[in-house]
mmCIF file of N, CA, C and O in Angstrom:
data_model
loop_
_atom_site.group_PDB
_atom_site.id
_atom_site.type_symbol
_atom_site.label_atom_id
_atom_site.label_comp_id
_atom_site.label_asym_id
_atom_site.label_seq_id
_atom_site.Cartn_x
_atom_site.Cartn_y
_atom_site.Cartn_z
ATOM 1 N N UNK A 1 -12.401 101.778 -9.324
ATOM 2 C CA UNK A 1 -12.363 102.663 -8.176
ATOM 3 C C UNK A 1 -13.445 103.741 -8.236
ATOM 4 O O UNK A 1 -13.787 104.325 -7.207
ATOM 5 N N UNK A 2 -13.980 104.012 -9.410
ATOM 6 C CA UNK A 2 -14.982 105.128 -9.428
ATOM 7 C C UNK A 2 -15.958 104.752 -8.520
ATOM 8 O O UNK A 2 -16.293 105.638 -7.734
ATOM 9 N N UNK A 3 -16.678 103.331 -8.384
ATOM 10 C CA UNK A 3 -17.847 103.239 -7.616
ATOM 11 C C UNK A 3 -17.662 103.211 -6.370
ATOM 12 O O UNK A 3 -18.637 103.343 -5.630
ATOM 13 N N UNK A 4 -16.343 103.028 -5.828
ATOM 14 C CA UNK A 4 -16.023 103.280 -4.059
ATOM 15 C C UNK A 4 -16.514 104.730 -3.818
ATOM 16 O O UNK A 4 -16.670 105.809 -4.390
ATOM 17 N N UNK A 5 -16.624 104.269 -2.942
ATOM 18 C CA UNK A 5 -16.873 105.641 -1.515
ATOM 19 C C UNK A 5 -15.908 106.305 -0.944
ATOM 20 O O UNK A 5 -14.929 105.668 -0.555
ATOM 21 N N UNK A 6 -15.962 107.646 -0.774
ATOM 22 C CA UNK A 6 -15.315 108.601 -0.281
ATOM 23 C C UNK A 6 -14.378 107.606 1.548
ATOM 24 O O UNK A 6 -14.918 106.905 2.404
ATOM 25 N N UNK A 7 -13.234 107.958 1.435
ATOM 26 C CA UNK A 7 -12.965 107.597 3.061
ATOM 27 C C UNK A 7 -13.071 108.886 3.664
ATOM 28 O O UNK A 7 -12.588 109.986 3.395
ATOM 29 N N UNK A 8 -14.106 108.299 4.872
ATOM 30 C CA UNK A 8 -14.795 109.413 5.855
ATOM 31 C C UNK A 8 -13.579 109.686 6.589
ATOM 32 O O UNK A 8 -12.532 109.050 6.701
ATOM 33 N N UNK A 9 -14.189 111.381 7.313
ATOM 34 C CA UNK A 9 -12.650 112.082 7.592
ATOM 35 C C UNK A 9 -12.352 111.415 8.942
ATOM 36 O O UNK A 9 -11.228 111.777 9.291
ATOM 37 N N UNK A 10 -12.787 110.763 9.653
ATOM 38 C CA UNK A 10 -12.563 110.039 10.922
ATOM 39 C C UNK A 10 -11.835 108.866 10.733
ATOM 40 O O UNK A 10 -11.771 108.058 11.659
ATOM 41 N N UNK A 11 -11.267 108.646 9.651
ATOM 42 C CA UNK A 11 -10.859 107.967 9.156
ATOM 43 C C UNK A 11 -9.350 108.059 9.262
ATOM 44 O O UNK A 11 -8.551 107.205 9.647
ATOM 45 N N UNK A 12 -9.122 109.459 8.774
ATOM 46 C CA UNK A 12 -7.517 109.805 8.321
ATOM 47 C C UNK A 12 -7.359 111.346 9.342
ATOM 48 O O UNK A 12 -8.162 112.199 9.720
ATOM 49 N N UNK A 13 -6.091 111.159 9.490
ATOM 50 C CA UNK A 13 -5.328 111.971 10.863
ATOM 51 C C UNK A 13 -4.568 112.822 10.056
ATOM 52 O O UNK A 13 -4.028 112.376 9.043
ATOM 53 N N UNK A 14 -4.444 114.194 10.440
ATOM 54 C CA UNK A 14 -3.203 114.458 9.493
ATOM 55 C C UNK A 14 -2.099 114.436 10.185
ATOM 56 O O UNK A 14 -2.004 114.341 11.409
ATOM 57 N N UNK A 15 -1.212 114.529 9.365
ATOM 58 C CA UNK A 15 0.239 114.167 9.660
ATOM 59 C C UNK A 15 1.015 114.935 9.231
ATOM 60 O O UNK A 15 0.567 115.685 8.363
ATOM 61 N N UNK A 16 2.718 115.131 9.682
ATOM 62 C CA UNK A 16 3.970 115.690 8.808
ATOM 63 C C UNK A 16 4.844 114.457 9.051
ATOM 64 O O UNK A 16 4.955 113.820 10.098
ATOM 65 N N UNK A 17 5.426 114.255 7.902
ATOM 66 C CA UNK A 17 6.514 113.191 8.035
ATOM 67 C C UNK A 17 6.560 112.378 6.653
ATOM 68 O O UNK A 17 6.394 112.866 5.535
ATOM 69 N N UNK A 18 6.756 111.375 6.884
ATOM 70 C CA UNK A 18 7.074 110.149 5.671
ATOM 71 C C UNK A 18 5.520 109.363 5.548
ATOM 72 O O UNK A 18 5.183 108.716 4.556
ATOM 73 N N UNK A 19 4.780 109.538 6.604
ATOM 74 C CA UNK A 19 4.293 108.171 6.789
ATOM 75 C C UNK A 19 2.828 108.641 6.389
ATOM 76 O O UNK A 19 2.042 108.837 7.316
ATOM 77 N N UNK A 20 2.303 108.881 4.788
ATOM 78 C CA UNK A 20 1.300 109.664 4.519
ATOM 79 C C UNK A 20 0.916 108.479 3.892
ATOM 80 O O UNK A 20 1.594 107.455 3.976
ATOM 81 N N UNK A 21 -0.364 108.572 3.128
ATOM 82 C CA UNK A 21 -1.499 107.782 2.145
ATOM 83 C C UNK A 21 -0.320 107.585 1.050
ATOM 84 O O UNK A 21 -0.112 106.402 0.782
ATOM 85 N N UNK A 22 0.710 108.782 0.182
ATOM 86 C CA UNK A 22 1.063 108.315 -0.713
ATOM 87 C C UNK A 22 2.237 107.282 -0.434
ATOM 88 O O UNK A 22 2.635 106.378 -1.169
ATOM 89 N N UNK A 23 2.566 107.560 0.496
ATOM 90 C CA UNK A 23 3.547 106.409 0.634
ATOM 91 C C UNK A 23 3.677 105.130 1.378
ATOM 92 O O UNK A 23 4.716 104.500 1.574
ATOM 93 N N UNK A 24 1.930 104.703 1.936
ATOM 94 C CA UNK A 24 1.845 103.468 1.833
ATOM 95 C C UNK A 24 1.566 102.348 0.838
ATOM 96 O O UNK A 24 1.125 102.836 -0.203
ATOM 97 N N UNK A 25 1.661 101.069 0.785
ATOM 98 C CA UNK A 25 1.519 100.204 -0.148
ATOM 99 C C UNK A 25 0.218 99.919 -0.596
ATOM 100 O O UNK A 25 0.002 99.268 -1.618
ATOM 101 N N UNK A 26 -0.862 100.493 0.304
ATOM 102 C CA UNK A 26 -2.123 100.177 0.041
ATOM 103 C C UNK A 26 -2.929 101.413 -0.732
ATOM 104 O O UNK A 26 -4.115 101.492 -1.055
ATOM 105 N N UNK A 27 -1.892 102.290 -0.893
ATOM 106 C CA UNK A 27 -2.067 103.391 -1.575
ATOM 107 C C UNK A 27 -2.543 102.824 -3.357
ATOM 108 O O UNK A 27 -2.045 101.813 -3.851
ATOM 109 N N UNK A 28 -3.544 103.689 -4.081
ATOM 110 C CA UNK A 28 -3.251 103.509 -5.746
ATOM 111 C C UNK A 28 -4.276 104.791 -6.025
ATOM 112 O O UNK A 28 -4.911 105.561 -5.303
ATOM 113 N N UNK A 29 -4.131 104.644 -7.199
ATOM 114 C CA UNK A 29 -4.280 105.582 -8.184
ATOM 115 C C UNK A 29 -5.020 105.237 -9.823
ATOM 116 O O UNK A 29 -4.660 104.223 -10.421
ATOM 117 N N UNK A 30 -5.879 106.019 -10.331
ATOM 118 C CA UNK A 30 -6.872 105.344 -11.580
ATOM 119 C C UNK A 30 -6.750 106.884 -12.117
ATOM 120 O O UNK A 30 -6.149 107.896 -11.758
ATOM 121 N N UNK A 31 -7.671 106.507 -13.205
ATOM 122 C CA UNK A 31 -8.486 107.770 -13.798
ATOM 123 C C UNK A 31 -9.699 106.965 -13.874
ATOM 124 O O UNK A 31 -9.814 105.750 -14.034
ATOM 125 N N UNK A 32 -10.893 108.191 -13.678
ATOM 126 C CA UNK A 32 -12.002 108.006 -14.429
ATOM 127 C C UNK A 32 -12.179 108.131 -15.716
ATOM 128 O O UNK A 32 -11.357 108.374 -16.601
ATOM 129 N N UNK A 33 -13.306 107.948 -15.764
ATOM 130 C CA UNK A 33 -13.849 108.110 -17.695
ATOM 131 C C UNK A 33 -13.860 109.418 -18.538
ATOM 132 O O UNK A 33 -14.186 109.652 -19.702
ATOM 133 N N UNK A 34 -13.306 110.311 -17.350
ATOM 134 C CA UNK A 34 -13.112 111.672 -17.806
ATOM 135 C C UNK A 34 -11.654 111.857 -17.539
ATOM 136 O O UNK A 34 -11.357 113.033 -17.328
ATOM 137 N N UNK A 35 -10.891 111.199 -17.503
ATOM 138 C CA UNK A 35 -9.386 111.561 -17.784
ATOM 139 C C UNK A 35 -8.976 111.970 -16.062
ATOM 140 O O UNK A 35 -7.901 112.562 -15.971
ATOM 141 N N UNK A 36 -9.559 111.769 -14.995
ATOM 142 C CA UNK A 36 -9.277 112.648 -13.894
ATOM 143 C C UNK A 36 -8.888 111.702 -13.442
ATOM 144 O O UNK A 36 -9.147 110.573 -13.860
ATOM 145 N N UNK A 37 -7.951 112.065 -12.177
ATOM 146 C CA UNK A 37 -7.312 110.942 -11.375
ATOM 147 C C UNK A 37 -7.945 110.904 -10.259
ATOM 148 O O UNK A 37 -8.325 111.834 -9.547
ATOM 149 N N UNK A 38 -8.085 109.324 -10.081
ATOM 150 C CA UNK A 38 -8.562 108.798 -8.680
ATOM 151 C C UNK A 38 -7.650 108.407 -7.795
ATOM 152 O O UNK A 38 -6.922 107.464 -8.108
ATOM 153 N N UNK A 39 -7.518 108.955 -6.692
ATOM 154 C CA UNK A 39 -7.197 108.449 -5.533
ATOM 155 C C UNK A 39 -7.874 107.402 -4.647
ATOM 156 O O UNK A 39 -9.046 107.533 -4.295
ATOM 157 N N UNK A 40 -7.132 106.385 -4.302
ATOM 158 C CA UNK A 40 -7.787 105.346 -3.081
ATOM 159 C C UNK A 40 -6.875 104.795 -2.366
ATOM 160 O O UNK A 40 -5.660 104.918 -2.518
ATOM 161 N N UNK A 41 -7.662 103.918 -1.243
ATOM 162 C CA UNK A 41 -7.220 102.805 -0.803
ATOM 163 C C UNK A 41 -7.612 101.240 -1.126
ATOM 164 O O UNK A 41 -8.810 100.960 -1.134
ATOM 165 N N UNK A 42 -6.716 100.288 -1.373
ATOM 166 C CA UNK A 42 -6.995 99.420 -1.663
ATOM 167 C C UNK A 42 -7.614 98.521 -0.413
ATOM 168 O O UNK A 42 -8.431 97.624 -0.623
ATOM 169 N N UNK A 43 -7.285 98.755 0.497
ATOM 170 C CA UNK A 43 -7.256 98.316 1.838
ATOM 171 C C UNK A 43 -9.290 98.143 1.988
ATOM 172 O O UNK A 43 -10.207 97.327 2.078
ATOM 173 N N UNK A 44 -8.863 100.056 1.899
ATOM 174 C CA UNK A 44 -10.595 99.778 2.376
ATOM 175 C C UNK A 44 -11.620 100.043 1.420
ATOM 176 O O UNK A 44 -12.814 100.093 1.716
ATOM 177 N N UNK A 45 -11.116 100.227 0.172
ATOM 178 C CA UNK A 45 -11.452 99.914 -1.066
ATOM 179 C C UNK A 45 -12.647 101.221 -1.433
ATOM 180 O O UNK A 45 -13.782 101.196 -1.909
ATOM 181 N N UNK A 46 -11.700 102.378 -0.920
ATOM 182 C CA UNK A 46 -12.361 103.410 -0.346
ATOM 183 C C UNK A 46 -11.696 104.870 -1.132
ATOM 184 O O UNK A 46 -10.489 104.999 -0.929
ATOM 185 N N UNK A 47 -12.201 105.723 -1.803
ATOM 186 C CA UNK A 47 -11.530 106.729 -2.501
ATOM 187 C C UNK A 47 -11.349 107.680 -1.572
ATOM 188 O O UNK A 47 -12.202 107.838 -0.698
ATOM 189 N N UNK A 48 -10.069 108.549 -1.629
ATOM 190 C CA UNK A 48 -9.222 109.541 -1.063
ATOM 191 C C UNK A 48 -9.804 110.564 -1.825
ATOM 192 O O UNK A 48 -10.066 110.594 -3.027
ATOM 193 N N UNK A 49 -10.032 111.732 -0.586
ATOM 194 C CA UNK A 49 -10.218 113.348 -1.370
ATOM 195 C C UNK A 49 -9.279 113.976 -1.500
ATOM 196 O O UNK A 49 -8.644 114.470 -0.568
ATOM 197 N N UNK A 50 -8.818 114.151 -3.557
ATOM 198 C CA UNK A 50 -7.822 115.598 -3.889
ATOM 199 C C UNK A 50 -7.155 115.781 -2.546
ATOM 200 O O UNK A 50 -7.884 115.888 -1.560
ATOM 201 N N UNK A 51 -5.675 115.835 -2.390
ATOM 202 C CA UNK A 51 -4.705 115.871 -1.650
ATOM 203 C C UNK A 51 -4.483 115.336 -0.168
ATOM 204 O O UNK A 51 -3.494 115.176 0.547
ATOM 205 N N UNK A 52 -5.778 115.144 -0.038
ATOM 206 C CA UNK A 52 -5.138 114.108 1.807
ATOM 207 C C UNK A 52 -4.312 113.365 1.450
ATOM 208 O O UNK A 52 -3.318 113.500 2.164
ATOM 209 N N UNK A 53 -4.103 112.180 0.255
ATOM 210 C CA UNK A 53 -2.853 111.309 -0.020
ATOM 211 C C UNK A 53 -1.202 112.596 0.341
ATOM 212 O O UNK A 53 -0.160 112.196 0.860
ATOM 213 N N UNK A 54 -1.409 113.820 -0.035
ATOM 214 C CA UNK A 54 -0.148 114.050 0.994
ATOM 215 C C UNK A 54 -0.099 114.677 2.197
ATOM 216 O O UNK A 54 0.957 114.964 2.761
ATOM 217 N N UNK A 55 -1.292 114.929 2.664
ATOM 218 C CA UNK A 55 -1.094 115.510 4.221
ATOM 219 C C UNK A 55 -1.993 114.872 5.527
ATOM 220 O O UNK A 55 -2.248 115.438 6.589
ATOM 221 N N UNK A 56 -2.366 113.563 5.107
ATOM 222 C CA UNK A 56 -2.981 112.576 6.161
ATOM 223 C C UNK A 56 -2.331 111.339 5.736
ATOM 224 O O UNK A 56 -1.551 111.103 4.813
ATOM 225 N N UNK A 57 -3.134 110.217 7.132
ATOM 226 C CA UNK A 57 -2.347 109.228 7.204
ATOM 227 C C UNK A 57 -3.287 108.175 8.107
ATOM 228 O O UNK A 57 -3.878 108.612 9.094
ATOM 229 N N UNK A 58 -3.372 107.080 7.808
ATOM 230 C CA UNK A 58 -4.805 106.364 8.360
ATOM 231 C C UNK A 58 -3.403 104.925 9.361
ATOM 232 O O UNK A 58 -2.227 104.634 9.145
ATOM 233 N N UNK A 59 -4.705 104.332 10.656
ATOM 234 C CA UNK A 59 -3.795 103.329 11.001
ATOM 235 C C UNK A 59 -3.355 102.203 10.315
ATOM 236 O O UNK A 59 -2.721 101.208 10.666
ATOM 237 N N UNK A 60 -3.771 102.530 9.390
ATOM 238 C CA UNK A 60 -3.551 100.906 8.304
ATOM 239 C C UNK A 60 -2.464 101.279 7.608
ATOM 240 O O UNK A 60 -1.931 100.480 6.838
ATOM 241 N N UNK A 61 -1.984 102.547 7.784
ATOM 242 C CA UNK A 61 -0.222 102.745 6.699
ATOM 243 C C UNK A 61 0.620 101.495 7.019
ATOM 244 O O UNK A 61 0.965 100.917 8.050
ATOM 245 N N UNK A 62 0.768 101.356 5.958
ATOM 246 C CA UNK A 62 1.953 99.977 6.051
ATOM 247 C C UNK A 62 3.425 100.320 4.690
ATOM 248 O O UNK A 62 3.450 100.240 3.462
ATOM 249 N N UNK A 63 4.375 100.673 5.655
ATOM 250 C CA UNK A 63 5.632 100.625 4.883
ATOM 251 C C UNK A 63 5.575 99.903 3.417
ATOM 252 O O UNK A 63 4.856 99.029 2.934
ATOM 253 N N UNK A 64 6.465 100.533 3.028
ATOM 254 C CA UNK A 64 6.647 99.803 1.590
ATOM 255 C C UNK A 64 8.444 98.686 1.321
ATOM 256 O O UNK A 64 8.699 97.508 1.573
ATOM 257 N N UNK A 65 9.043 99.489 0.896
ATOM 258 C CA UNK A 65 10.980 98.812 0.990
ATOM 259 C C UNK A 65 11.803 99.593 1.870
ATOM 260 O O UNK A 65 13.034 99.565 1.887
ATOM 261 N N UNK A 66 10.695 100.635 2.958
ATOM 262 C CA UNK A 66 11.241 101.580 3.349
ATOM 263 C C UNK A 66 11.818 101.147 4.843
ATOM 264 O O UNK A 66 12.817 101.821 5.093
ATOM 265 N N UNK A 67 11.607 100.558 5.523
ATOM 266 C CA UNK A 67 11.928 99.235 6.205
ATOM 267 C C UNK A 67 13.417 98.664 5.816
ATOM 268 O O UNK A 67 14.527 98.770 6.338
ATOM 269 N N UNK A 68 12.921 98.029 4.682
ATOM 270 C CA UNK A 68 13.844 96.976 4.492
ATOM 271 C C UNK A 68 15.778 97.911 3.618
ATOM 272 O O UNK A 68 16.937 97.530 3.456
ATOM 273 N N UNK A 69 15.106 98.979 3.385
ATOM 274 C CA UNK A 69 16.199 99.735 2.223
ATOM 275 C C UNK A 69 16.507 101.054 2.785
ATOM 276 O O UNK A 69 17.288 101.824 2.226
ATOM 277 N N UNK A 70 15.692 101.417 4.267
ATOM 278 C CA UNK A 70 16.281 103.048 4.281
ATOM 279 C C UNK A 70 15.262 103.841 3.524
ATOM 280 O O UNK A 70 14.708 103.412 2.512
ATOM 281 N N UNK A 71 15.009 105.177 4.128
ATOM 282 C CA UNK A 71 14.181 106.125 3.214
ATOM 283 C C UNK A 71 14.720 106.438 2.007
ATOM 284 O O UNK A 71 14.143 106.093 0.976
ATOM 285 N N UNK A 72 15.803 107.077 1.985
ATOM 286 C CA UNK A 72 16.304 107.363 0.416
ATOM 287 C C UNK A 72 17.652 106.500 0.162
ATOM 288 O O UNK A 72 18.774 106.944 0.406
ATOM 289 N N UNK A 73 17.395 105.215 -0.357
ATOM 290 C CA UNK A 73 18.680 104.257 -0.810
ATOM 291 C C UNK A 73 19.738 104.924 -2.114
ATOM 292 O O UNK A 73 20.772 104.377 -2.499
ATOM 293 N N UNK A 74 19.329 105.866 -2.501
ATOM 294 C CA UNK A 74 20.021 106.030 -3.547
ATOM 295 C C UNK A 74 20.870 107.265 -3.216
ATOM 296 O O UNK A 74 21.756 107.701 -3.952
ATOM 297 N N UNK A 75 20.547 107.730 -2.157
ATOM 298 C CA UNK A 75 21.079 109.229 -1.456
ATOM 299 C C UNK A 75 22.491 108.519 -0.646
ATOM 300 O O UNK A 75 23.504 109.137 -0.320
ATOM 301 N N UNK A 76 22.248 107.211 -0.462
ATOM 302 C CA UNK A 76 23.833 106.799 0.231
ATOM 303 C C UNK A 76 24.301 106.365 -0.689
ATOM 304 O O UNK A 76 25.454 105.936 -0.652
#
């Protein structure tokens, strides 16, 4: 993921709700060679800037079990 490219901000919308970068499936996460964490998308194979994964949200969010199980299954 280090050699991807930044996702341009026309890219991602911000949002309030459930339906952010971290909680789609195409969402992940690395470190570089310096111990730091990378944010991306696998989708567009494209790195996320330090915190938009929680306060934006691109059209390609795609649910995870959240669909199929309810937002919090363990809360019922």
């Amino acid at each position: 993921m280090e050699e991807w490219s930044f996702v341009d901000d026309k890219e991602l919308q911000g949002w309030k709700g459930a339906c952010l970068c971290i909680t789609c499936q195409h969402f992940a996460y690395g470190v570089d060679q310096h111990c730091r964490t990378i944010l991306g998308c696998n989708v567009r194979q494209k790195q996320l800037p330090q915190g938009d994964h929680l306060t934006k949200k691109c059209k390609l969010w795609a649910p995870t079990w959240q669909k199929e199980m309810g937002w919090a299954p363990e809360a019922g």
